[in-house]
Coordinates of C-alpha atoms and ligand atoms in Angstrom, one line a residue:
X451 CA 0.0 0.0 0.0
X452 CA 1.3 3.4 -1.1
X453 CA 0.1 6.0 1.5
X454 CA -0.3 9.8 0.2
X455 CA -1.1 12.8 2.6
X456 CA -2.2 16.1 -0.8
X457 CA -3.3 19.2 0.6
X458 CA -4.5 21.7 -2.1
X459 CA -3.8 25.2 -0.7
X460 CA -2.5 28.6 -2.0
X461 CA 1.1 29.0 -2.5
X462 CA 3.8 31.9 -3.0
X463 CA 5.7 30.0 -6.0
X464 CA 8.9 30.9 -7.7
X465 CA 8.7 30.4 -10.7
X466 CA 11.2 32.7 -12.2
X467 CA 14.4 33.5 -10.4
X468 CA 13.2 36.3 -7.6
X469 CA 9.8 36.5 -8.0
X470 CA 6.8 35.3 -5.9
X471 CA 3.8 34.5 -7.7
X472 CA 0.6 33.7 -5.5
X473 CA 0.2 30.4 -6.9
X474 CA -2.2 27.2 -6.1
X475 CA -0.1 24.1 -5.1
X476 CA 0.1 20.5 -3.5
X477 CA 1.9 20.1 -0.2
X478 CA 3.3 23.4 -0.8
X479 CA 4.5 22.9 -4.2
X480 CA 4.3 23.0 -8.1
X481 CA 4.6 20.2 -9.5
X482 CA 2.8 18.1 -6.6
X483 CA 4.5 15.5 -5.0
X484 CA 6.0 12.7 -7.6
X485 CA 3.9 9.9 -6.4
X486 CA 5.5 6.6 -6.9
X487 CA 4.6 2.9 -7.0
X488 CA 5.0 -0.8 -8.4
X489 CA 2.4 -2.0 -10.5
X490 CA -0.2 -4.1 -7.9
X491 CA 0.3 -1.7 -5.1
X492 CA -3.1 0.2 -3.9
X493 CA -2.7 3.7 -3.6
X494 CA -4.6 5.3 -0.6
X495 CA -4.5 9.2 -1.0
X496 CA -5.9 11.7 1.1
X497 CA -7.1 14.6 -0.5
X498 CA -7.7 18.1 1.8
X499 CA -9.1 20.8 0.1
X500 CA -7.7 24.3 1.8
X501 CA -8.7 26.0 -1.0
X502 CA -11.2 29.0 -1.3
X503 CA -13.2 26.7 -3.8
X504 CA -14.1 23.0 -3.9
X505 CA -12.0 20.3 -6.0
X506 CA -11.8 16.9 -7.7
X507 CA -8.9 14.8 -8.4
X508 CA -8.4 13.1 -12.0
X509 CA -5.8 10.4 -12.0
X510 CA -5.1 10.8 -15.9
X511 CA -4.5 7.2 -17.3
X512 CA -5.0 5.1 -14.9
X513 CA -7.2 1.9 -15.2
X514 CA -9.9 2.6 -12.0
X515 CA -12.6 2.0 -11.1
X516 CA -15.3 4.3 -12.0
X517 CA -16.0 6.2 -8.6
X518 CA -12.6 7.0 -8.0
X519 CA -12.1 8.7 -11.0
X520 CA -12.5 12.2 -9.8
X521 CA -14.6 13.8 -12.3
X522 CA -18.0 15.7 -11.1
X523 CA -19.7 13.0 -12.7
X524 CA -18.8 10.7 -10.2
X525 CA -18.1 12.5 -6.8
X526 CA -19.5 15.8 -5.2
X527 CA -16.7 18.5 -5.4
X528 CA -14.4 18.6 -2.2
X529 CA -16.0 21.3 -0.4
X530 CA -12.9 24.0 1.0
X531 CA -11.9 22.6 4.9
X532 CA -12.7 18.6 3.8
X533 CA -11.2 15.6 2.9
X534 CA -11.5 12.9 0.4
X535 CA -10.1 9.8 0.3
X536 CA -9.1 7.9 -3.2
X537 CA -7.9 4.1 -3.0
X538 CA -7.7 1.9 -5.6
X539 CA -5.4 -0.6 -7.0
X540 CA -2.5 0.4 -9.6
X541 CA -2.3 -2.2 -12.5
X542 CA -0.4 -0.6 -15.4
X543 CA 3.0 0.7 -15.4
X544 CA 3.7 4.3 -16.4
X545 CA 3.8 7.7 -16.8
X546 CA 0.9 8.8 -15.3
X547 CA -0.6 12.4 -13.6
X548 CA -2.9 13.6 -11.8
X549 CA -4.7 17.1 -11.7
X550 CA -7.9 18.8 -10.5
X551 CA -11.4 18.2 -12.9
X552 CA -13.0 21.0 -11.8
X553 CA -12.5 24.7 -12.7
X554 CA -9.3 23.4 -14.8
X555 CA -8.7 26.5 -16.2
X556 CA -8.1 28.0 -13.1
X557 CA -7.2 25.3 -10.8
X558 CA -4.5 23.6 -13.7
X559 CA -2.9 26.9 -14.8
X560 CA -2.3 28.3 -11.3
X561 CA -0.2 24.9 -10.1
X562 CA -2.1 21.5 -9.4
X563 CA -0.9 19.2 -11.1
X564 CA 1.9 16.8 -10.5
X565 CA 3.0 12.9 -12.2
X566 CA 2.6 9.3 -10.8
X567 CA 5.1 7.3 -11.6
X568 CA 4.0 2.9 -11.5
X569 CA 6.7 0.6 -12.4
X570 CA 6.4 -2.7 -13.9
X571 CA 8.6 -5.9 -13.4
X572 CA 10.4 -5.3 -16.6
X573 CA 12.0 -1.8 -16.5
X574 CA 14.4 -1.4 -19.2
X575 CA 18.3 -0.6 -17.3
X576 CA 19.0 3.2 -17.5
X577 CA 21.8 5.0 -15.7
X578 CA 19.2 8.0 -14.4
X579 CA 16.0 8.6 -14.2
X580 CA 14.0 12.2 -14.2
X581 CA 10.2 12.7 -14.0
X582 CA 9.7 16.4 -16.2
X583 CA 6.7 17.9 -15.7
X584 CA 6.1 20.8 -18.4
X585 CA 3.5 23.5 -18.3
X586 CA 3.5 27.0 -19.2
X587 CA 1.6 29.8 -17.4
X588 CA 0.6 33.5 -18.4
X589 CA 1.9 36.4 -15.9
X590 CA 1.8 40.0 -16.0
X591 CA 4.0 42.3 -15.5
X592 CA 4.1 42.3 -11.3
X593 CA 4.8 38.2 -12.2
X594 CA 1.5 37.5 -11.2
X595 CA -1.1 34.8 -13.3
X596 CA -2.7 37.0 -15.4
X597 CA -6.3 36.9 -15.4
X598 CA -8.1 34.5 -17.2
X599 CA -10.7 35.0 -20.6
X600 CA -10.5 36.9 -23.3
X601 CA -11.8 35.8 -27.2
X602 CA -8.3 34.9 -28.4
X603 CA -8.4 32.9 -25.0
X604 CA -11.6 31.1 -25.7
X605 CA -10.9 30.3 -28.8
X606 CA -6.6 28.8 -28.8
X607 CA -6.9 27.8 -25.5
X608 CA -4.2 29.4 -23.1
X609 CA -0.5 30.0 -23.5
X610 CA 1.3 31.5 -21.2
X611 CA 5.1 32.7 -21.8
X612 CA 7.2 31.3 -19.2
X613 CA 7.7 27.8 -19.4
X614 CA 8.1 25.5 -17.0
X615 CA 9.8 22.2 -16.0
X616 CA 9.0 21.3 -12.8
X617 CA 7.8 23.9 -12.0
X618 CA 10.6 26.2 -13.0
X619 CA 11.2 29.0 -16.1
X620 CA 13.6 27.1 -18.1
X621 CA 15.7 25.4 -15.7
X622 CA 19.4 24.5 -16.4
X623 CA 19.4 20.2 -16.0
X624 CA 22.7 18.5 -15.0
X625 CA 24.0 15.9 -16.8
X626 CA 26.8 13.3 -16.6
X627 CA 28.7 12.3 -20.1
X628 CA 28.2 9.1 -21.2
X629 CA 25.3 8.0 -19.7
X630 CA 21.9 7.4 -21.1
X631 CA 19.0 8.3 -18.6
X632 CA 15.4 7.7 -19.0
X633 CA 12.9 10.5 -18.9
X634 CA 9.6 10.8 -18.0
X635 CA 7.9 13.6 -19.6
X636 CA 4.3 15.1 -18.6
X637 CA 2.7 18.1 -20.5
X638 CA 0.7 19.5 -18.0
X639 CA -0.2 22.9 -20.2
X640 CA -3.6 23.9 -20.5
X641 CA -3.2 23.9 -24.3
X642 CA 0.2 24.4 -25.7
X643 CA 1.5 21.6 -28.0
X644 CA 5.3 21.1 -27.4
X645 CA 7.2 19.4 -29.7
X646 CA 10.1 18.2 -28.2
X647 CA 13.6 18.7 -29.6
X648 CA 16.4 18.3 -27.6
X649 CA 19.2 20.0 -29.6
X650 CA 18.4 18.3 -33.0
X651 CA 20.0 15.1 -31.2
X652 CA 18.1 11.6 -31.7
X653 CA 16.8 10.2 -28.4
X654 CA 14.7 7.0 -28.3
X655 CA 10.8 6.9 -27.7
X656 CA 10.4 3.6 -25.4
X657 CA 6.6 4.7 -23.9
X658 CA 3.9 6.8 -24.2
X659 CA 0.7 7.5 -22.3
X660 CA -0.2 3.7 -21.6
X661 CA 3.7 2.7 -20.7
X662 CA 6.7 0.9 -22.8
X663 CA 5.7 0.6 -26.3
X664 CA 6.7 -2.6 -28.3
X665 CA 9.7 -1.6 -29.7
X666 CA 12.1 1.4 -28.9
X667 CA 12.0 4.2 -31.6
X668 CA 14.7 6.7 -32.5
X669 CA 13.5 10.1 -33.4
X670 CA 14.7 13.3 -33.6
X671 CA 11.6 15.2 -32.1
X672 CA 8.6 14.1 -30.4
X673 CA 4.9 15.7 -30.2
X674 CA 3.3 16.4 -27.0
X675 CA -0.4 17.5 -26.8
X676 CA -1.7 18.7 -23.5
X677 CA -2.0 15.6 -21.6
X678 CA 0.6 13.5 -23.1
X679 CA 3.2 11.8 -21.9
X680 CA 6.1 10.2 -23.4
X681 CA 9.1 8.5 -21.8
X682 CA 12.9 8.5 -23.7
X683 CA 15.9 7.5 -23.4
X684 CA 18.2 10.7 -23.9
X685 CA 22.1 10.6 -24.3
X686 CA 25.0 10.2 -24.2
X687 CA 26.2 13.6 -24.4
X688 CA 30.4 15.1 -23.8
X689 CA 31.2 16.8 -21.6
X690 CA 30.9 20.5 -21.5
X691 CA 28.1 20.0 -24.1
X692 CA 24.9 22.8 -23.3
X693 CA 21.9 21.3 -24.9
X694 CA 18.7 23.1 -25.6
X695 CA 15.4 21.7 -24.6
X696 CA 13.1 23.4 -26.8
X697 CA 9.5 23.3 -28.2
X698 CA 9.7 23.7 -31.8
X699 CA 7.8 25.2 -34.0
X700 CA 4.2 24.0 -33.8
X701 CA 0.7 25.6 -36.1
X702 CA -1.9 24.4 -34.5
X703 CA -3.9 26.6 -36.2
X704 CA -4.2 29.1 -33.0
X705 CA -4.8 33.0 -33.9
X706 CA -1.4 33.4 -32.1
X707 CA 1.5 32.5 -34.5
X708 CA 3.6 29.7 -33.3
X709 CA 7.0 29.8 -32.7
X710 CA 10.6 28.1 -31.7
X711 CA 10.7 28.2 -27.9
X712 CA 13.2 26.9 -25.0
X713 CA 12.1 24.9 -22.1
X714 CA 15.4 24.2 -20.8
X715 CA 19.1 23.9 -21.3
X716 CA 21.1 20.2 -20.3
X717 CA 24.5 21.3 -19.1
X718 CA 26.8 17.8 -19.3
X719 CA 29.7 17.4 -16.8
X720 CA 32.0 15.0 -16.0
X721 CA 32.0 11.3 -17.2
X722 CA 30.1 8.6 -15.5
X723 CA 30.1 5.1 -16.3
X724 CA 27.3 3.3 -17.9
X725 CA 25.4 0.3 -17.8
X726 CA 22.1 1.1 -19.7
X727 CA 20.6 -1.5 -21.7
X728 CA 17.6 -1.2 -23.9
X729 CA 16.3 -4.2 -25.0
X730 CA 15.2 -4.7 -28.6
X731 CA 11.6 -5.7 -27.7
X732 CA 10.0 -3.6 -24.3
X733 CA 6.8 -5.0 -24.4
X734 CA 4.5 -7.4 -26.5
X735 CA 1.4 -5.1 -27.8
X736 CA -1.6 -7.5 -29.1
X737 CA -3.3 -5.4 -32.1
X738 CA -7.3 -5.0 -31.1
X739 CA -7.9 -4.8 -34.7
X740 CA -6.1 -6.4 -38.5
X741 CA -7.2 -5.6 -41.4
X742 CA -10.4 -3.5 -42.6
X743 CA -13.3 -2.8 -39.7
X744 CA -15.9 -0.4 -39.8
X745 CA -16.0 1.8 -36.9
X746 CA -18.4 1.2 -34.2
X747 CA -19.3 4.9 -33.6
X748 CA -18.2 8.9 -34.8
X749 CA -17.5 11.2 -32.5
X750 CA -17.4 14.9 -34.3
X751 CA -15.8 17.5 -32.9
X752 CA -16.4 20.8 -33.8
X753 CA -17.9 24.1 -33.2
X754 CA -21.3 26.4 -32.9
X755 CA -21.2 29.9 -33.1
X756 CA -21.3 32.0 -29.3
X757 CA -22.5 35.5 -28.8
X758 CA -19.7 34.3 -25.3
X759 CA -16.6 33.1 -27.0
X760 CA -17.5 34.1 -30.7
X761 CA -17.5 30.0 -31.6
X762 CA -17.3 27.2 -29.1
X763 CA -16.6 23.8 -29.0
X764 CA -18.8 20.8 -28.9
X765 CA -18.9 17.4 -29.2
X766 CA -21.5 16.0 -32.0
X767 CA -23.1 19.1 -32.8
X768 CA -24.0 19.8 -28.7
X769 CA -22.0 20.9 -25.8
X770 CA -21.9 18.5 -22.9
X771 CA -22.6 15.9 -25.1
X772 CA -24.9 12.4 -23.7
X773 CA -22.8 9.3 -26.0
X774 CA -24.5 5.9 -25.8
X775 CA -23.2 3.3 -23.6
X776 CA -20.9 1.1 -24.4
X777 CA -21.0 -2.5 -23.2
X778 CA -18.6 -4.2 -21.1
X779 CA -16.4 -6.9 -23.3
X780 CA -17.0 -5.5 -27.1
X781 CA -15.1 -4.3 -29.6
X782 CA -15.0 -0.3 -29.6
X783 CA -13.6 1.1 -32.8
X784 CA -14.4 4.9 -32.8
X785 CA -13.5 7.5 -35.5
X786 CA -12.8 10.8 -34.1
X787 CA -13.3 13.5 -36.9
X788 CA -12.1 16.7 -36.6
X789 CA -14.9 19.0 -38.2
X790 CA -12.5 22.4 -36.9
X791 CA -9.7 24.1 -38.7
X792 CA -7.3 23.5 -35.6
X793 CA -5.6 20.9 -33.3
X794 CA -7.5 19.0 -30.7
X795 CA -6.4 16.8 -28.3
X796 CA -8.8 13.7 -27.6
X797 CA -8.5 12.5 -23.9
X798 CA -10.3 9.1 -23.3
X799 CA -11.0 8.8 -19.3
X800 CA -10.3 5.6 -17.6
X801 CA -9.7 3.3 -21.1
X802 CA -6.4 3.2 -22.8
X803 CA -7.3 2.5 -26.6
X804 CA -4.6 2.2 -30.0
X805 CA -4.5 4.1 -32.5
X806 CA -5.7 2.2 -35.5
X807 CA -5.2 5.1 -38.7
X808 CA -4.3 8.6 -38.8
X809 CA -5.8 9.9 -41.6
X810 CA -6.1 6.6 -43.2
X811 CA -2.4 6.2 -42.4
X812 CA -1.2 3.3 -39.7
X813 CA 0.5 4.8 -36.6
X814 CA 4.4 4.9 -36.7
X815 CA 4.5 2.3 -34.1
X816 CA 1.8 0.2 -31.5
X817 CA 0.8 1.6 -28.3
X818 CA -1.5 2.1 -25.6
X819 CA -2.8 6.2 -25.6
X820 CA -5.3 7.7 -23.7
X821 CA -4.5 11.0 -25.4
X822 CA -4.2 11.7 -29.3
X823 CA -3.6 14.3 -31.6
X824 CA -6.9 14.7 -33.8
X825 CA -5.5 17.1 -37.0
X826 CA -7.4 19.9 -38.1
X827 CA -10.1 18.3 -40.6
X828 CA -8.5 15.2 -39.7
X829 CA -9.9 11.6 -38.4
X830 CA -8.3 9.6 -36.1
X831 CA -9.5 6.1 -36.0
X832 CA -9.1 4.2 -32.2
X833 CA -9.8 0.9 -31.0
X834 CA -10.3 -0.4 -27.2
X835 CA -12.5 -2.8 -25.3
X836 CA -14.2 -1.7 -21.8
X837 CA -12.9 -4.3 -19.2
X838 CA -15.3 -5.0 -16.0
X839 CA -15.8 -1.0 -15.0
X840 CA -19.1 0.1 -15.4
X841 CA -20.3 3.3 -14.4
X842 CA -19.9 7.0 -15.7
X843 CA -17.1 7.8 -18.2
X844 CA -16.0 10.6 -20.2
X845 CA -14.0 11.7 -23.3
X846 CA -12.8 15.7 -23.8
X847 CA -10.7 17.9 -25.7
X848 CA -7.6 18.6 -23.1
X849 CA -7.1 22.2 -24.7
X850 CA -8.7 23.2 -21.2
X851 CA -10.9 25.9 -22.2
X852 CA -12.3 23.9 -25.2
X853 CA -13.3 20.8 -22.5
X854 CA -14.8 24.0 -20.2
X855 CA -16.8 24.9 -23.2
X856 CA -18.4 21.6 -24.0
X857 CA -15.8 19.5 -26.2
X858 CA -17.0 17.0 -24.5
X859 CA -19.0 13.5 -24.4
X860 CA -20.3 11.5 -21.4
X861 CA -21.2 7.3 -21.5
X862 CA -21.8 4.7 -19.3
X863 CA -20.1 1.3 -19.7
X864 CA -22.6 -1.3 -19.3
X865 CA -22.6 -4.9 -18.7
Ligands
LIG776 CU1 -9.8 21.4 -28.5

C-alpha cells in the first residue's frame, strides 16, 4: 500500500528567479508531489481541500474504477476545509498524472498538477532517471497569473510565456557524459503543444501515455499535446556540451502565431560510467484490430457559433454531449473527426485504446494512448474494449478551455 497525505492550498511560488507569484499548489509545491509505486500496489490518497473553492482529483491514465475517478460525474466536489479519500489498485506501469477536474482552467494553470510514476517488473536498465513535468503559465508584468478569458483565450486555449519544467522558467538540467538516462515527460499545459527537440540530437521513444511501447524508436523530435506523456531514453552527451530543450515550432492553427521556444538547457559534466541497456523488444502489444473494420461509432468534434466566445466547441453538434453506452467486453472502434480548422487533443478517461489510422495512415509504431492528436479536418480512428468498469465515463478535448466549453462527451459502460 502506497500511503499519500495532498493538501491543495495557496502557495507563493517561484517560478522565475526572484519573483513570488501567488500560486495554487500541492503540499506546498508545483509540481505536486511525484507519487510513486510498483504496478499491484493500492494507492490510498488523502485529498484536503484548503482551497477558497471546492475540488476533484483526476488520475489521468489510470485503469480505475469508476467512482474514483474524480470527475464531477462521479463525486461531489471537495467542499474547501474537507477531505476525500481515493484508494484503488494500480495495475499498469507508467507515466501517469494527476490534476484537479474541476475549474481546470483556473485550478491547472495556477499549479495543481503533478505525475505518478507505476513501475512494472520489466523496466528497461537506464543509468538515471527524471520525471519532467512541463506547463506553461501567463503572468503580467508584477509576475503575477494573469487573469483568465479573453476571445483569443476562448478560442486557442491558453499559452502562457514562461515555461516550465518542474515547476521552474527554463531550468538548467545537470547531466553526466556518457550515460543514457530515462525521462519521463508530462505536459501538463492547458493547451500548448510542445514538440520536443532536444538540440536536434536523436533520443529514443520507449513509452507513451499507456507505458513501454513494443519496440524502442529513435526520433529526432517528439509531439506532445496537452496531456501527453512520453518516456525517452536521452544521451550520451560530452562533456561541457549545453543542450537546448526546446518546443519547436508548432501551427496548431491558433490565432497566435507559433513559434521556436526553450524549455530548458542540459549542461553535461564529467564522465560517469554506464550500464544502460535497452532491449530490442520492451513490451509485446496485441493489435485490437487487423485488417479492414468499420468503426463502431463517430465522434465529431467541432464548433457552434457563441455571442460568449464568438465559436465554441462541442462534441456531436452539442456541448456537454450524452454518447451511448458502451457495453462491457466489445469491440470499440471509434473515429474521431475533426470537423474544426485547428488541433485537438482527444482524452479518453479511464480506457487506454490504440490508434488504428491517422488519416487513413497506420500509426508509426503500436501503443497504448489515452490521449491523441486529432489534425485539423483530420480523423483519427481508435480501437479499445471496456474491461469490468461500469459506471460513468467521459472523453474531452484537453485544450482546457475547449473541454470548459463543451468539447466533450459523457457514456456509461454497461454490462
Ligand atoms: Cu480542442
Amino acid at each position: 500500500m502506497v500511503e499519500v497525505d495532498l493538501e491543495a492550498g495557496e502557495i507563493d511560488w517561484e517560478f522565475t528567479p526572484g519573483v513570488l507569484t501567488k500560486a495554487w499548489g500541492f503540499n506546498g509545491q508545483i509540481p505536486g508531489p511525484v507519487i510513486e509505486a510498483r504496478v499491484g500496489d493500492v494507492l490510498e490518497l488523502r485529498l484536503t481541500n484548503h482551497l477558497p473553492e471546492p475540488t476533484v482529483l483526476h488520475w489521468h491514465g489510470l485503469r480505475l474504477p469508476a467512482a474514483m475517478d474524480g470527475t464531477d460525474m462521479v463525486q461531489r466536489g471537495i467542499k474547501p476545509g474537507d477531505t476525500f479519500t481515493y484508494r484503488f489498485t494500480l495495475r499498469d506501469a507508467g507515466t501517469f498524472w494527476y490534476h484537479p477536474h474541476m475549474n481546470e482552467t483556473v485550478q491547472l494553470e495556477r499549479g495543481l498538477y503533478g505525475a505518478l510514476i507505476v513501475r512494472g517488473p520489466d523496466e528497461p536498465t537506464l543509468d538515471g532517471e527524471r520525471v519532467l513535468v512541463l506547463d506553461d503559465v501567463k503572468l503580467d508584468r508584477k509576475g503575477q497569473i494573469k487573469k483568465l478569458g479573453g476571445l483569443i483565450e476562448g478560442h486557442d486555449g491558453r499559452q502562457g510565456g514562461a515555461r516550465l519544467v518542474n515547476g521552474k522558467a527554463e531550468p538548467a538540467l545537470f547531466m553526466a557524459a556518457g550515460q543514457i538516462e530515462r525521462w519521463r515527460i508530462v505536459n501538463a499545459s492547458s493547451a500548448r503543444y510542445v514538440r520536443l527537440s532536444i538540440g536536434g540530437r536523436p533520443f529514443t521513444i520507449l513509452g507513451t501515455d499507456g507505458g513501454l511501447i513494443d519496440a524502442p524508436v529513435p526520433v529526432t523530435e517528439v509531439l506532445l499535446t496537452p496531456a501527453d506523456r512520453v518516456d525517452i531514453a536521452v544521451g550520451p552527451f560530452t562533456e561541457g556540451e549545453t543542450i537546448a530543450v526546446d518546443a519547436l515550432k508548432y501551427n496548431r492553427m491558433t490565432v497566435a502565431r507559433a513559434r521556436n521556444e526553450s524549455f530548458a538547457t542540459v549542461r553535461v559534466g564529467p564522465p560517469a560510467p554506464s550500464r544502460a541497456v535497452i532491449p530490442t523488444t520492451l513490451r509485446s502489444i496485441e493489435p485490437l484490430v487487423s485488417g479492414p473494420v468499420s468503426p463502431t461509432r463517430e465522434v465529431h468534434l467541432g464548433f457552434k457559433p457563441s455571442l460568449r466566445h464568438g465559436v465554441t466547441f462541442v462534441v456531436n453538434k452539442e456541448p456537454h454531449h450524452r454518447d451511448t453506452p458502451v457495453k462491457v467486453g466489445e469491440l470499440q472502434v471509434w473515429d474521431v473527426i475533426n470537423d474544426t480548422m485547428m488541433d485537438h487533443p482527444f482524452h479518453l478517461h479511464g480506457f487506454f485504446f490504440q490508434v488504428v489510422e491517422v488519416n487513413g495512415e497506420p500509426p508509426a509504431f503500436r501503443s497504448w494512448e489515452d490521449t491523441i492528436n486529432v489534425p485539423p479536418k483530420g480523423r483519427v480512428r481508435i480501437a479499445w474494449v471496456a474491461d469490468d468498469r461500469p459506471g460513468e465515463w467521459m472523453y474531452h478535448c484537453h485544450i482546457l478551455e475547449h473541454h470548459e466549453q463543451g468539447m466533450m462527451g459523457h457514456f456509461a459502460v454497461v454490462r
